[in-house]
Amino acid sequence: MTDKLLMAVCLGCLGAATGYALCIRLKRRAEYFADLDDFLRVFSESLVCSLDTVPRVIGDYAARSPLLAKQLGECREAIVSGRPPELSRGSLTEREAALVREVLCGLGSRSAESERAAAENYRRKIGEYGKLAADKYAKLGRSAVKLGFLAGLLAAVLCW
Amino acid sequence: MGIDVIFRIAAVGLITAMVSQILKKSDKDEIATLVTLVGLIIVLLLVVDVLSELFVTLQSVFGAF
């Protein structure tokens, strides 16, 4: 009896942990887009937007999202070394990753005015993705732990 | 067998109902319906042996074959 109860608790905890991991993933996605939007705002507000100053602007920006921090680091290294950047994808979908690649690879390649216009355009697109990610987190993220726990309990009942 | 299966059915029913409610609150009505259906199938699988036993007993009681 004790071992079966232990199994039920373990499966419940395992399910809850899986749900929590999913919740964190959804939360990080939502935070990532908000952070990327903030970065583009900071970038477009910086007075000189040329390829020489992009590494400095990137270096000055304190990213809150770990994925964005990693991507900005990779982008900065690529600009400094003159190679095309290989950006980490993280939890982004193929389309989102392509957009982010387009945004970060194009930094500093235009004149200041067109750079600002492009940044505003990208902010609009990223805002849409960000809204979707935030909605998904609001709807599913908070119930993921409960659902995971209940799924674990259901598995325990079926294995009893 | 015995009372075990009744408790198991009750637990599956409770958990399915809770999951369904949570999913409905998250605007995932179609998945909630699917979960309810899966719960029903699980319960049917749990009682299928008991039902077959019941039919065999009925056949033997009434002498049908």
Tab-separated table of C-alpha atoms in Angstrom:
chain	number	residue	atom	x	y	z
A	1	MET	CA	0.000	0.000	0.000
A	2	THR	CA	2.784	2.416	0.987
A	3	ASP	CA	4.707	1.839	-2.231
A	4	LYS	CA	1.560	2.447	-4.283
A	5	LEU	CA	0.893	5.705	-2.439
A	6	LEU	CA	4.499	6.687	-2.998
A	7	MET	CA	4.095	5.911	-6.694
A	8	ALA	CA	0.942	8.084	-6.830
A	9	VAL	CA	2.766	10.976	-5.143
A	10	CYS	CA	5.791	10.557	-7.433
A	11	LEU	CA	3.663	10.470	-10.585
A	12	GLY	CA	1.682	13.501	-9.373
A	13	CYS	CA	4.892	15.407	-8.695
A	14	LEU	CA	6.354	14.350	-12.035
A	15	GLY	CA	3.244	15.592	-13.840
A	16	ALA	CA	3.288	18.865	-11.882
A	17	ALA	CA	6.994	19.335	-12.680
A	18	THR	CA	6.311	18.755	-16.387
A	19	GLY	CA	3.483	21.276	-16.248
A	20	TYR	CA	5.730	23.760	-14.450
A	21	ALA	CA	8.426	23.316	-17.112
A	22	LEU	CA	5.830	24.035	-19.808
A	23	CYS	CA	4.609	27.061	-17.847
A	24	ILE	CA	8.155	28.440	-17.558
A	25	ARG	CA	8.742	27.858	-21.273
A	26	LEU	CA	5.581	29.784	-22.187
A	27	LYS	CA	6.473	32.566	-19.750
A	28	ARG	CA	9.997	32.863	-21.187
A	29	ARG	CA	8.598	33.100	-24.715
A	30	ALA	CA	6.288	35.929	-23.665
A	31	GLU	CA	9.161	37.687	-21.857
A	32	TYR	CA	11.486	37.178	-24.825
A	33	PHE	CA	9.242	39.062	-27.243
A	34	ALA	CA	8.664	41.892	-24.753
A	35	ASP	CA	12.434	42.134	-24.256
A	36	LEU	CA	13.176	42.066	-27.995
A	37	ASP	CA	10.619	44.836	-28.509
A	38	ASP	CA	12.318	46.832	-25.753
A	39	PHE	CA	15.722	46.272	-27.359
A	40	LEU	CA	14.471	47.532	-30.733
A	41	ARG	CA	13.012	50.601	-29.012
A	42	VAL	CA	16.368	51.297	-27.351
A	43	PHE	CA	18.156	50.659	-30.644
A	44	SER	CA	15.953	53.005	-32.665
A	45	GLU	CA	16.302	55.670	-29.953
A	46	SER	CA	20.115	55.516	-30.029
A	47	LEU	CA	21.346	58.490	-32.022
A	48	VAL	CA	23.855	56.808	-34.358
A	49	CYS	CA	22.878	53.497	-35.920
A	50	SER	CA	25.811	52.287	-37.953
A	51	LEU	CA	27.502	48.900	-38.127
A	52	ASP	CA	30.396	50.221	-36.009
A	53	THR	CA	28.144	51.273	-33.137
A	54	VAL	CA	25.823	48.228	-33.179
A	55	PRO	CA	28.146	46.064	-30.987
A	56	ARG	CA	28.273	48.902	-28.447
A	57	VAL	CA	24.481	49.343	-28.436
A	58	ILE	CA	24.081	45.555	-28.063
A	59	GLY	CA	26.688	45.464	-25.300
A	60	ASP	CA	25.012	48.309	-23.407
A	61	TYR	CA	21.620	46.644	-23.494
A	62	ALA	CA	20.917	44.516	-20.400
A	63	ALA	CA	18.622	41.782	-21.720
A	64	ARG	CA	16.186	40.286	-19.228
A	65	SER	CA	15.439	37.226	-21.355
A	66	PRO	CA	18.289	34.637	-21.288
A	67	LEU	CA	17.609	33.666	-24.913
A	68	LEU	CA	17.762	37.268	-26.134
A	69	ALA	CA	20.963	37.843	-24.146
A	70	LYS	CA	22.493	34.784	-25.841
A	71	GLN	CA	21.308	35.839	-29.304
A	72	LEU	CA	22.576	39.385	-28.844
A	73	GLY	CA	25.947	38.010	-27.731
A	74	GLU	CA	26.107	35.782	-30.820
A	75	CYS	CA	25.079	38.681	-33.053
A	76	ARG	CA	27.700	40.942	-31.493
A	77	GLU	CA	30.439	38.343	-31.941
A	78	ALA	CA	29.405	37.817	-35.565
A	79	ILE	CA	29.481	41.565	-36.309
A	80	VAL	CA	32.890	41.955	-34.671
A	81	SER	CA	34.360	38.950	-36.504
A	82	GLY	CA	32.575	39.764	-39.784
A	83	ARG	CA	30.857	36.365	-40.185
A	84	PRO	CA	27.106	35.786	-40.678
A	85	PRO	CA	25.521	35.231	-37.232
A	86	GLU	CA	24.349	31.770	-36.127
A	87	LEU	CA	21.567	32.544	-33.682
A	88	SER	CA	20.240	30.161	-31.048
A	89	ARG	CA	16.632	29.212	-31.654
A	90	GLY	CA	15.562	28.294	-28.108
A	91	SER	CA	11.810	27.813	-27.828
A	92	LEU	CA	11.045	29.915	-30.918
A	93	THR	CA	9.169	28.439	-33.876
A	94	GLU	CA	10.720	28.354	-37.354
A	95	ARG	CA	8.850	31.505	-38.462
A	96	GLU	CA	9.681	33.425	-35.291
A	97	ALA	CA	13.348	32.416	-35.512
A	98	ALA	CA	13.453	33.555	-39.165
A	99	LEU	CA	12.003	36.951	-38.204
A	100	VAL	CA	14.457	37.360	-35.319
A	101	ARG	CA	17.347	36.403	-37.624
A	102	GLU	CA	16.133	38.990	-40.141
A	103	VAL	CA	15.857	41.640	-37.401
A	104	LEU	CA	19.225	41.031	-35.760
A	105	CYS	CA	21.195	40.377	-38.969
A	106	GLY	CA	19.944	43.635	-40.477
A	107	LEU	CA	21.073	45.813	-37.560
A	108	GLY	CA	23.360	48.620	-38.666
A	109	SER	CA	23.153	47.808	-42.376
A	110	ARG	CA	20.984	50.836	-43.269
A	111	SER	CA	21.093	54.562	-42.857
A	112	ALA	CA	19.951	55.968	-39.496
A	113	GLU	CA	16.509	57.046	-40.746
A	114	SER	CA	15.702	53.820	-42.573
A	115	GLU	CA	17.095	51.894	-39.605
A	116	ARG	CA	14.549	53.605	-37.355
A	117	ALA	CA	11.708	52.917	-39.803
A	118	ALA	CA	12.773	49.267	-40.107
A	119	ALA	CA	12.989	48.946	-36.312
A	120	GLU	CA	9.448	50.351	-35.954
A	121	ASN	CA	8.209	47.937	-38.631
A	122	TYR	CA	9.870	44.991	-36.882
A	123	ARG	CA	8.491	46.127	-33.526
A	124	ARG	CA	4.974	45.911	-34.979
A	125	LYS	CA	5.587	42.367	-36.253
A	126	ILE	CA	7.263	41.274	-33.022
A	127	GLY	CA	4.424	42.863	-31.048
A	128	GLU	CA	1.973	40.526	-32.804
A	129	TYR	CA	4.064	37.459	-31.956
A	130	GLY	CA	4.510	38.788	-28.428
A	131	LYS	CA	0.764	39.249	-27.993
A	132	LEU	CA	0.143	35.677	-29.157
A	133	ALA	CA	2.818	34.333	-26.780
A	134	ALA	CA	1.425	36.382	-23.865
A	135	ASP	CA	-2.135	35.199	-24.596
A	136	LYS	CA	-0.982	31.586	-24.718
A	137	TYR	CA	0.862	31.996	-21.425
A	138	ALA	CA	-2.167	33.637	-19.805
A	139	LYS	CA	-4.525	30.908	-20.984
A	140	LEU	CA	-2.462	27.739	-20.757
A	141	GLY	CA	0.605	28.612	-18.699
A	142	ARG	CA	-1.168	29.056	-15.388
A	143	SER	CA	-3.215	25.851	-15.676
A	144	ALA	CA	-0.302	23.723	-16.941
A	145	VAL	CA	0.860	22.782	-13.424
A	146	LYS	CA	-2.647	21.702	-12.373
A	147	LEU	CA	-3.143	19.746	-15.581
A	148	GLY	CA	0.242	18.055	-15.214
A	149	PHE	CA	-0.496	17.093	-11.608
A	150	LEU	CA	-3.916	15.670	-12.529
A	151	ALA	CA	-2.417	13.754	-15.474
A	152	GLY	CA	0.135	12.238	-13.064
A	153	LEU	CA	-2.659	11.268	-10.651
A	154	LEU	CA	-4.644	9.705	-13.503
A	155	ALA	CA	-1.584	7.663	-14.484
A	156	ALA	CA	-1.215	6.570	-10.839
A	157	VAL	CA	-4.887	5.507	-10.657
A	158	LEU	CA	-4.520	3.497	-13.855
A	159	CYS	CA	-1.310	1.816	-12.594
A	160	TRP	CA	-2.820	1.060	-9.153
B	1	MET	CA	-11.588	-7.151	-8.759
B	2	GLY	CA	-14.200	-6.196	-6.143
B	3	ILE	CA	-14.658	-2.729	-4.763
B	4	ASP	CA	-11.322	-1.639	-6.238
B	5	VAL	CA	-12.785	-1.082	-9.653
B	6	ILE	CA	-15.526	1.195	-8.279
B	7	PHE	CA	-12.970	3.411	-6.545
B	8	ARG	CA	-10.856	3.443	-9.671
B	9	ILE	CA	-13.831	4.516	-11.801
B	10	ALA	CA	-14.680	7.223	-9.253
B	11	ALA	CA	-11.088	8.512	-9.301
B	12	VAL	CA	-10.961	8.542	-13.112
B	13	GLY	CA	-14.313	10.361	-13.214
B	14	LEU	CA	-13.204	12.973	-10.674
B	15	ILE	CA	-9.878	13.625	-12.361
B	16	THR	CA	-11.453	13.777	-15.823
B	17	ALA	CA	-14.082	16.247	-14.588
B	18	MET	CA	-11.429	18.465	-12.990
B	19	VAL	CA	-9.193	18.406	-16.081
B	20	SER	CA	-12.190	19.170	-18.259
B	21	GLN	CA	-13.178	22.161	-16.101
B	22	ILE	CA	-9.630	23.550	-16.127
B	23	LEU	CA	-9.434	23.200	-19.914
B	24	LYS	CA	-12.827	24.870	-20.372
B	25	LYS	CA	-11.665	27.825	-18.272
B	26	SER	CA	-8.566	28.054	-20.509
B	27	ASP	CA	-10.822	28.310	-23.609
B	28	LYS	CA	-9.823	24.840	-24.793
B	29	ASP	CA	-13.325	23.433	-25.108
B	30	GLU	CA	-12.478	20.983	-27.880
B	31	ILE	CA	-9.631	19.428	-25.854
B	32	ALA	CA	-11.939	19.297	-22.807
B	33	THR	CA	-14.432	17.254	-24.857
B	34	LEU	CA	-11.618	14.982	-25.999
B	35	VAL	CA	-10.456	14.482	-22.396
B	36	THR	CA	-13.999	13.591	-21.321
B	37	LEU	CA	-14.182	11.085	-24.166
B	38	VAL	CA	-10.826	9.572	-23.182
B	39	GLY	CA	-12.075	9.282	-19.578
B	40	LEU	CA	-15.170	7.465	-20.794
B	41	ILE	CA	-13.067	5.063	-22.867
B	42	ILE	CA	-10.769	4.382	-19.876
B	43	VAL	CA	-13.788	3.604	-17.684
B	44	LEU	CA	-15.242	1.340	-20.394
B	45	LEU	CA	-11.916	-0.499	-20.603
B	46	LEU	CA	-11.956	-0.905	-16.820
B	47	VAL	CA	-15.454	-2.409	-16.766
B	48	VAL	CA	-15.280	-4.479	-19.934
B	49	ASP	CA	-14.086	-7.579	-18.017
B	50	VAL	CA	-16.821	-7.160	-15.414
B	51	LEU	CA	-19.452	-6.751	-18.133
B	52	SER	CA	-18.302	-9.862	-19.954
B	53	GLU	CA	-18.439	-11.753	-16.636
B	54	LEU	CA	-21.975	-10.435	-16.092
B	55	PHE	CA	-23.122	-11.650	-19.506
B	56	VAL	CA	-21.615	-15.103	-18.925
B	57	THR	CA	-23.400	-15.294	-15.555
B	58	LEU	CA	-26.684	-14.193	-17.133
B	59	GLN	CA	-26.308	-16.819	-19.839
B	60	SER	CA	-25.698	-19.524	-17.274
B	61	VAL	CA	-28.601	-18.356	-15.034
B	62	PHE	CA	-31.169	-18.302	-17.842
B	63	GLY	CA	-29.683	-21.267	-19.689
B	64	ALA	CA	-29.127	-19.226	-22.830
B	65	PHE	CA	-26.145	-19.869	-25.121
